[in-house]
JSON list of C-alpha atoms in Angstrom, two decimals:
[
{"chain": "A", "resi": 1, "resn": "UNK", "atom": "CA", "xyz": [15.39, -26.84, -6.71]},
{"chain": "A", "resi": 2, "resn": "UNK", "atom": "CA", "xyz": [14.40, -27.61, -10.26]},
{"chain": "A", "resi": 3, "resn": "UNK", "atom": "CA", "xyz": [12.39, -25.73, -13.18]},
{"chain": "A", "resi": 4, "resn": "UNK", "atom": "CA", "xyz": [9.32, -27.77, -13.72]},
{"chain": "A", "resi": 5, "resn": "UNK", "atom": "CA", "xyz": [7.46, -25.57, -16.32]},
{"chain": "A", "resi": 6, "resn": "UNK", "atom": "CA", "xyz": [8.49, -22.57, -18.42]},
{"chain": "A", "resi": 7, "resn": "UNK", "atom": "CA", "xyz": [6.37, -20.23, -20.71]},
{"chain": "A", "resi": 8, "resn": "UNK", "atom": "CA", "xyz": [8.53, -17.46, -22.56]},
{"chain": "A", "resi": 9, "resn": "UNK", "atom": "CA", "xyz": [8.39, -15.15, -25.41]},
{"chain": "A", "resi": 10, "resn": "UNK", "atom": "CA", "xyz": [11.50, -14.27, -27.60]},
{"chain": "A", "resi": 11, "resn": "UNK", "atom": "CA", "xyz": [11.20, -11.32, -30.13]},
{"chain": "A", "resi": 12, "resn": "UNK", "atom": "CA", "xyz": [13.08, -10.16, -33.19]},
{"chain": "A", "resi": 13, "resn": "UNK", "atom": "CA", "xyz": [12.55, -6.99, -35.15]},
{"chain": "A", "resi": 14, "resn": "UNK", "atom": "CA", "xyz": [9.43, -7.73, -37.54]},
{"chain": "A", "resi": 15, "resn": "UNK", "atom": "CA", "xyz": [11.78, -6.75, -40.46]},
{"chain": "A", "resi": 16, "resn": "UNK", "atom": "CA", "xyz": [13.98, -9.93, -39.71]},
{"chain": "A", "resi": 17, "resn": "UNK", "atom": "CA", "xyz": [11.23, -12.17, -38.81]},
{"chain": "A", "resi": 18, "resn": "UNK", "atom": "CA", "xyz": [12.21, -15.41, -40.59]},
{"chain": "A", "resi": 19, "resn": "UNK", "atom": "CA", "xyz": [8.52, -16.41, -41.62]},
{"chain": "A", "resi": 20, "resn": "UNK", "atom": "CA", "xyz": [7.50, -18.69, -38.70]},
{"chain": "A", "resi": 21, "resn": "UNK", "atom": "CA", "xyz": [3.82, -19.04, -38.14]},
{"chain": "A", "resi": 22, "resn": "UNK", "atom": "CA", "xyz": [1.86, -21.41, -35.93]},
{"chain": "A", "resi": 23, "resn": "UNK", "atom": "CA", "xyz": [-1.14, -20.88, -38.18]},
{"chain": "A", "resi": 24, "resn": "UNK", "atom": "CA", "xyz": [-4.33, -19.11, -37.82]},
{"chain": "A", "resi": 25, "resn": "UNK", "atom": "CA", "xyz": [-7.82, -19.76, -36.76]},
{"chain": "A", "resi": 26, "resn": "UNK", "atom": "CA", "xyz": [-10.53, -18.29, -38.71]},
{"chain": "A", "resi": 27, "resn": "UNK", "atom": "CA", "xyz": [-14.21, -17.76, -37.69]},
{"chain": "A", "resi": 28, "resn": "UNK", "atom": "CA", "xyz": [-17.05, -17.66, -40.47]},
{"chain": "A", "resi": 29, "resn": "UNK", "atom": "CA", "xyz": [-20.50, -16.85, -40.31]},
{"chain": "A", "resi": 30, "resn": "UNK", "atom": "CA", "xyz": [-23.01, -19.19, -41.86]},
{"chain": "A", "resi": 31, "resn": "UNK", "atom": "CA", "xyz": [-22.79, -17.36, -45.28]},
{"chain": "A", "resi": 32, "resn": "UNK", "atom": "CA", "xyz": [-18.88, -17.87, -45.29]},
{"chain": "A", "resi": 33, "resn": "UNK", "atom": "CA", "xyz": [-18.09, -14.15, -44.27]},
{"chain": "A", "resi": 34, "resn": "UNK", "atom": "CA", "xyz": [-14.90, -14.03, -41.91]},
{"chain": "A", "resi": 35, "resn": "UNK", "atom": "CA", "xyz": [-15.88, -12.84, -38.52]},
{"chain": "A", "resi": 36, "resn": "UNK", "atom": "CA", "xyz": [-12.52, -13.20, -36.96]},
{"chain": "A", "resi": 37, "resn": "UNK", "atom": "CA", "xyz": [-8.97, -14.03, -37.75]},
{"chain": "A", "resi": 38, "resn": "UNK", "atom": "CA", "xyz": [-6.17, -14.65, -35.20]},
{"chain": "A", "resi": 39, "resn": "UNK", "atom": "CA", "xyz": [-3.08, -16.54, -34.77]},
{"chain": "A", "resi": 40, "resn": "UNK", "atom": "CA", "xyz": [-3.56, -20.21, -33.29]},
{"chain": "A", "resi": 41, "resn": "UNK", "atom": "CA", "xyz": [-1.30, -22.21, -30.95]},
{"chain": "A", "resi": 42, "resn": "UNK", "atom": "CA", "xyz": [0.44, -25.31, -32.08]},
{"chain": "A", "resi": 43, "resn": "UNK", "atom": "CA", "xyz": [0.85, -28.10, -29.86]},
{"chain": "A", "resi": 44, "resn": "UNK", "atom": "CA", "xyz": [4.11, -30.16, -30.36]},
{"chain": "A", "resi": 45, "resn": "UNK", "atom": "CA", "xyz": [3.92, -33.83, -29.20]},
{"chain": "A", "resi": 46, "resn": "UNK", "atom": "CA", "xyz": [6.86, -36.20, -29.18]},
{"chain": "A", "resi": 47, "resn": "UNK", "atom": "CA", "xyz": [4.29, -39.23, -29.33]},
{"chain": "A", "resi": 48, "resn": "UNK", "atom": "CA", "xyz": [5.02, -40.41, -25.58]},
{"chain": "A", "resi": 49, "resn": "UNK", "atom": "CA", "xyz": [1.89, -41.07, -23.58]},
{"chain": "A", "resi": 50, "resn": "UNK", "atom": "CA", "xyz": [2.91, -38.43, -20.87]},
{"chain": "A", "resi": 51, "resn": "UNK", "atom": "CA", "xyz": [0.99, -35.13, -21.64]},
{"chain": "A", "resi": 52, "resn": "UNK", "atom": "CA", "xyz": [3.88, -33.21, -19.90]},
{"chain": "A", "resi": 53, "resn": "UNK", "atom": "CA", "xyz": [6.07, -34.09, -22.99]},
{"chain": "A", "resi": 54, "resn": "UNK", "atom": "CA", "xyz": [3.89, -31.66, -25.11]},
{"chain": "A", "resi": 55, "resn": "UNK", "atom": "CA", "xyz": [5.01, -28.07, -25.86]},
{"chain": "A", "resi": 56, "resn": "UNK", "atom": "CA", "xyz": [2.76, -25.21, -27.04]},
{"chain": "A", "resi": 57, "resn": "UNK", "atom": "CA", "xyz": [4.21, -22.83, -29.49]},
{"chain": "A", "resi": 58, "resn": "UNK", "atom": "CA", "xyz": [2.67, -19.78, -30.84]},
{"chain": "A", "resi": 59, "resn": "UNK", "atom": "CA", "xyz": [3.48, -16.82, -33.13]},
{"chain": "A", "resi": 60, "resn": "UNK", "atom": "CA", "xyz": [1.25, -14.04, -31.74]},
{"chain": "A", "resi": 61, "resn": "UNK", "atom": "CA", "xyz": [2.49, -11.55, -34.25]},
{"chain": "A", "resi": 62, "resn": "UNK", "atom": "CA", "xyz": [5.36, -11.30, -36.76]},
{"chain": "A", "resi": 63, "resn": "UNK", "atom": "CA", "xyz": [8.59, -10.87, -34.63]},
{"chain": "A", "resi": 64, "resn": "UNK", "atom": "CA", "xyz": [7.38, -13.01, -31.61]},
{"chain": "A", "resi": 65, "resn": "UNK", "atom": "CA", "xyz": [7.62, -16.42, -30.73]},
{"chain": "A", "resi": 66, "resn": "UNK", "atom": "CA", "xyz": [5.99, -18.11, -27.51]},
{"chain": "A", "resi": 67, "resn": "UNK", "atom": "CA", "xyz": [7.04, -21.35, -26.16]},
{"chain": "A", "resi": 68, "resn": "UNK", "atom": "CA", "xyz": [5.39, -23.33, -23.22]},
{"chain": "A", "resi": 69, "resn": "UNK", "atom": "CA", "xyz": [5.98, -26.58, -21.57]},
{"chain": "A", "resi": 70, "resn": "UNK", "atom": "CA", "xyz": [7.85, -28.78, -19.22]},
{"chain": "A", "resi": 71, "resn": "UNK", "atom": "CA", "xyz": [11.61, -29.00, -20.38]},
{"chain": "A", "resi": 72, "resn": "UNK", "atom": "CA", "xyz": [12.76, -31.23, -17.54]},
{"chain": "A", "resi": 73, "resn": "UNK", "atom": "CA", "xyz": [10.23, -34.02, -18.22]},
{"chain": "A", "resi": 74, "resn": "UNK", "atom": "CA", "xyz": [10.84, -33.63, -22.07]},
{"chain": "A", "resi": 75, "resn": "UNK", "atom": "CA", "xyz": [14.54, -34.04, -21.80]},
{"chain": "A", "resi": 76, "resn": "UNK", "atom": "CA", "xyz": [14.81, -36.62, -18.85]},
{"chain": "A", "resi": 77, "resn": "UNK", "atom": "CA", "xyz": [11.39, -38.42, -19.25]},
{"chain": "A", "resi": 78, "resn": "UNK", "atom": "CA", "xyz": [10.69, -37.62, -15.52]},
{"chain": "A", "resi": 79, "resn": "UNK", "atom": "CA", "xyz": [10.81, -34.64, -13.23]},
{"chain": "A", "resi": 80, "resn": "UNK", "atom": "CA", "xyz": [12.21, -36.35, -10.03]},
{"chain": "A", "resi": 81, "resn": "UNK", "atom": "CA", "xyz": [15.25, -34.05, -10.13]},
{"chain": "A", "resi": 82, "resn": "UNK", "atom": "CA", "xyz": [16.39, -31.63, -12.95]},
{"chain": "A", "resi": 83, "resn": "UNK", "atom": "CA", "xyz": [18.13, -28.42, -13.95]},
{"chain": "A", "resi": 84, "resn": "UNK", "atom": "CA", "xyz": [17.53, -24.89, -12.68]},
{"chain": "A", "resi": 85, "resn": "UNK", "atom": "CA", "xyz": [19.17, -23.45, -15.72]},
{"chain": "A", "resi": 86, "resn": "UNK", "atom": "CA", "xyz": [16.22, -21.46, -17.31]},
{"chain": "A", "resi": 87, "resn": "UNK", "atom": "CA", "xyz": [18.03, -20.31, -20.60]},
{"chain": "A", "resi": 88, "resn": "UNK", "atom": "CA", "xyz": [19.58, -23.84, -21.10]},
{"chain": "A", "resi": 89, "resn": "UNK", "atom": "CA", "xyz": [16.13, -25.54, -20.65]},
{"chain": "A", "resi": 90, "resn": "UNK", "atom": "CA", "xyz": [14.32, -23.06, -22.88]},
{"chain": "A", "resi": 91, "resn": "UNK", "atom": "CA", "xyz": [16.86, -23.34, -25.74]},
{"chain": "A", "resi": 92, "resn": "UNK", "atom": "CA", "xyz": [16.73, -27.31, -25.47]},
{"chain": "A", "resi": 93, "resn": "UNK", "atom": "CA", "xyz": [13.05, -27.09, -25.47]},
{"chain": "A", "resi": 94, "resn": "UNK", "atom": "CA", "xyz": [13.50, -24.94, -28.59]},
{"chain": "A", "resi": 95, "resn": "UNK", "atom": "CA", "xyz": [15.61, -27.69, -30.24]},
{"chain": "A", "resi": 96, "resn": "UNK", "atom": "CA", "xyz": [12.90, -30.30, -29.54]},
{"chain": "A", "resi": 97, "resn": "UNK", "atom": "CA", "xyz": [10.27, -27.80, -31.06]},
{"chain": "A", "resi": 98, "resn": "UNK", "atom": "CA", "xyz": [12.62, -27.09, -34.14]},
{"chain": "A", "resi": 99, "resn": "UNK", "atom": "CA", "xyz": [12.88, -30.76, -34.61]},
{"chain": "A", "resi": 100, "resn": "UNK", "atom": "CA", "xyz": [9.41, -31.44, -34.70]},
{"chain": "A", "resi": 101, "resn": "UNK", "atom": "CA", "xyz": [7.73, -28.71, -36.32]},
{"chain": "A", "resi": 102, "resn": "UNK", "atom": "CA", "xyz": [10.45, -26.26, -37.36]},
{"chain": "A", "resi": 103, "resn": "UNK", "atom": "CA", "xyz": [9.05, -23.21, -35.29]},
{"chain": "A", "resi": 104, "resn": "UNK", "atom": "CA", "xyz": [12.09, -22.32, -33.45]},
{"chain": "A", "resi": 105, "resn": "UNK", "atom": "CA", "xyz": [15.33, -20.65, -35.02]},
{"chain": "A", "resi": 106, "resn": "UNK", "atom": "CA", "xyz": [18.57, -22.48, -35.26]},
{"chain": "A", "resi": 107, "resn": "UNK", "atom": "CA", "xyz": [21.80, -20.84, -33.97]},
{"chain": "A", "resi": 108, "resn": "UNK", "atom": "CA", "xyz": [22.66, -18.95, -37.46]},
{"chain": "A", "resi": 109, "resn": "UNK", "atom": "CA", "xyz": [18.81, -17.72, -37.56]},
{"chain": "A", "resi": 110, "resn": "UNK", "atom": "CA", "xyz": [18.88, -16.82, -33.98]},
{"chain": "A", "resi": 111, "resn": "UNK", "atom": "CA", "xyz": [21.92, -14.34, -34.49]},
{"chain": "A", "resi": 112, "resn": "UNK", "atom": "CA", "xyz": [21.09, -13.17, -37.89]},
{"chain": "A", "resi": 113, "resn": "UNK", "atom": "CA", "xyz": [17.54, -12.32, -37.01]},
{"chain": "A", "resi": 114, "resn": "UNK", "atom": "CA", "xyz": [18.69, -10.77, -33.65]},
{"chain": "A", "resi": 115, "resn": "UNK", "atom": "CA", "xyz": [16.10, -12.67, -31.32]},
{"chain": "A", "resi": 116, "resn": "UNK", "atom": "CA", "xyz": [16.20, -11.32, -27.77]},
{"chain": "A", "resi": 117, "resn": "UNK", "atom": "CA", "xyz": [16.73, -13.41, -24.77]},
{"chain": "A", "resi": 118, "resn": "UNK", "atom": "CA", "xyz": [13.59, -15.03, -23.69]},
{"chain": "A", "resi": 119, "resn": "UNK", "atom": "CA", "xyz": [11.22, -13.24, -21.45]},
{"chain": "A", "resi": 120, "resn": "UNK", "atom": "CA", "xyz": [9.78, -15.60, -19.05]},
{"chain": "A", "resi": 121, "resn": "UNK", "atom": "CA", "xyz": [6.08, -15.27, -18.51]},
{"chain": "A", "resi": 122, "resn": "UNK", "atom": "CA", "xyz": [5.62, -18.36, -16.20]},
{"chain": "A", "resi": 123, "resn": "UNK", "atom": "CA", "xyz": [8.28, -20.51, -14.13]},
{"chain": "A", "resi": 124, "resn": "UNK", "atom": "CA", "xyz": [7.09, -23.22, -12.08]},
{"chain": "A", "resi": 125, "resn": "UNK", "atom": "CA", "xyz": [9.64, -24.47, -9.63]},
{"chain": "A", "resi": 126, "resn": "UNK", "atom": "CA", "xyz": [9.66, -27.87, -7.67]},
{"chain": "A", "resi": 127, "resn": "UNK", "atom": "CA", "xyz": [11.72, -28.63, -4.57]},
{"chain": "A", "resi": 128, "resn": "UNK", "atom": "CA", "xyz": [12.01, -31.74, -2.64]},
{"chain": "A", "resi": 129, "resn": "UNK", "atom": "CA", "xyz": [11.61, -32.00, 1.15]},
{"chain": "A", "resi": 130, "resn": "UNK", "atom": "CA", "xyz": [12.42, -34.89, 3.32]},
{"chain": "A", "resi": 131, "resn": "UNK", "atom": "CA", "xyz": [10.98, -35.38, 6.70]},
{"chain": "A", "resi": 132, "resn": "UNK", "atom": "CA", "xyz": [12.03, -37.72, 9.46]},
{"chain": "A", "resi": 133, "resn": "UNK", "atom": "CA", "xyz": [8.51, -38.96, 10.11]},
{"chain": "A", "resi": 134, "resn": "UNK", "atom": "CA", "xyz": [5.19, -39.12, 8.23]},
{"chain": "A", "resi": 135, "resn": "UNK", "atom": "CA", "xyz": [3.72, -36.81, 10.91]},
{"chain": "A", "resi": 136, "resn": "UNK", "atom": "CA", "xyz": [6.34, -34.06, 10.24]},
{"chain": "A", "resi": 137, "resn": "UNK", "atom": "CA", "xyz": [5.35, -34.35, 6.52]},
{"chain": "A", "resi": 138, "resn": "UNK", "atom": "CA", "xyz": [1.54, -34.12, 7.46]},
{"chain": "A", "resi": 139, "resn": "UNK", "atom": "CA", "xyz": [2.05, -30.98, 9.66]},
{"chain": "A", "resi": 140, "resn": "UNK", "atom": "CA", "xyz": [4.12, -29.53, 6.76]},
{"chain": "A", "resi": 141, "resn": "UNK", "atom": "CA", "xyz": [1.42, -30.28, 4.14]},
{"chain": "A", "resi": 142, "resn": "UNK", "atom": "CA", "xyz": [-1.40, -28.72, 6.35]},
{"chain": "A", "resi": 143, "resn": "UNK", "atom": "CA", "xyz": [0.73, -25.53, 6.98]},
{"chain": "A", "resi": 144, "resn": "UNK", "atom": "CA", "xyz": [1.39, -24.80, 3.37]},
{"chain": "A", "resi": 145, "resn": "UNK", "atom": "CA", "xyz": [-1.96, -26.17, 1.92]},
{"chain": "A", "resi": 146, "resn": "UNK", "atom": "CA", "xyz": [-3.70, -22.92, 2.63]},
{"chain": "A", "resi": 147, "resn": "UNK", "atom": "CA", "xyz": [-1.35, -20.59, 1.05]},
{"chain": "A", "resi": 148, "resn": "UNK", "atom": "CA", "xyz": [0.02, -22.51, -1.82]},
{"chain": "A", "resi": 149, "resn": "UNK", "atom": "CA", "xyz": [-1.16, -21.97, -5.52]},
{"chain": "A", "resi": 150, "resn": "UNK", "atom": "CA", "xyz": [-1.14, -25.30, -7.22]},
{"chain": "A", "resi": 151, "resn": "UNK", "atom": "CA", "xyz": [-3.47, -27.52, -9.21]},
{"chain": "A", "resi": 152, "resn": "UNK", "atom": "CA", "xyz": [-2.31, -30.53, -7.28]}
]
C-alpha cells in the first residue's frame, strides 16, 4: 500500500506566524469598490509535464498552512510503488514547496513557531493487486466498481 495523494493543514499560534501568505483574491464592482477579499491558493509546479507533480499551498488565515498534492509522484517521478509514511511524505513535499515558492517552514522556523503536526484532510491510498488470469481481474473490477469512489 502506498500514499498517492495528501492534503493537510498545519498550524501555529497566530502570534508566532512567520508571515507566509499565498496571496489574496479581490473582487471589485464596476466602480472599483471592493466586494470581496479572501486568501487565494498558490499552485506550485516544478515544470515537468505531469500535472500530478503540482502542489497547492494555501494560507487560509494567519497561523494555518494548507498543502495538497501527490508526494510520491513528486519525489519519484512515478507512482508505481512508493511510501506509506504520511509524515515523511508531507515534510518532503514541504521541502519542495519551500524550494519553489518559500511557503513552508524550514526546521528552525518549524520549531520556533511551534507548528503542529499536520492534520490530514485527504489521504488517497493505492494498492496493487495481481491476478492469475485476466478473467479473475475482470471479476474483481466488476465486484468493486459499484462500491468504489474514484474518478478513474
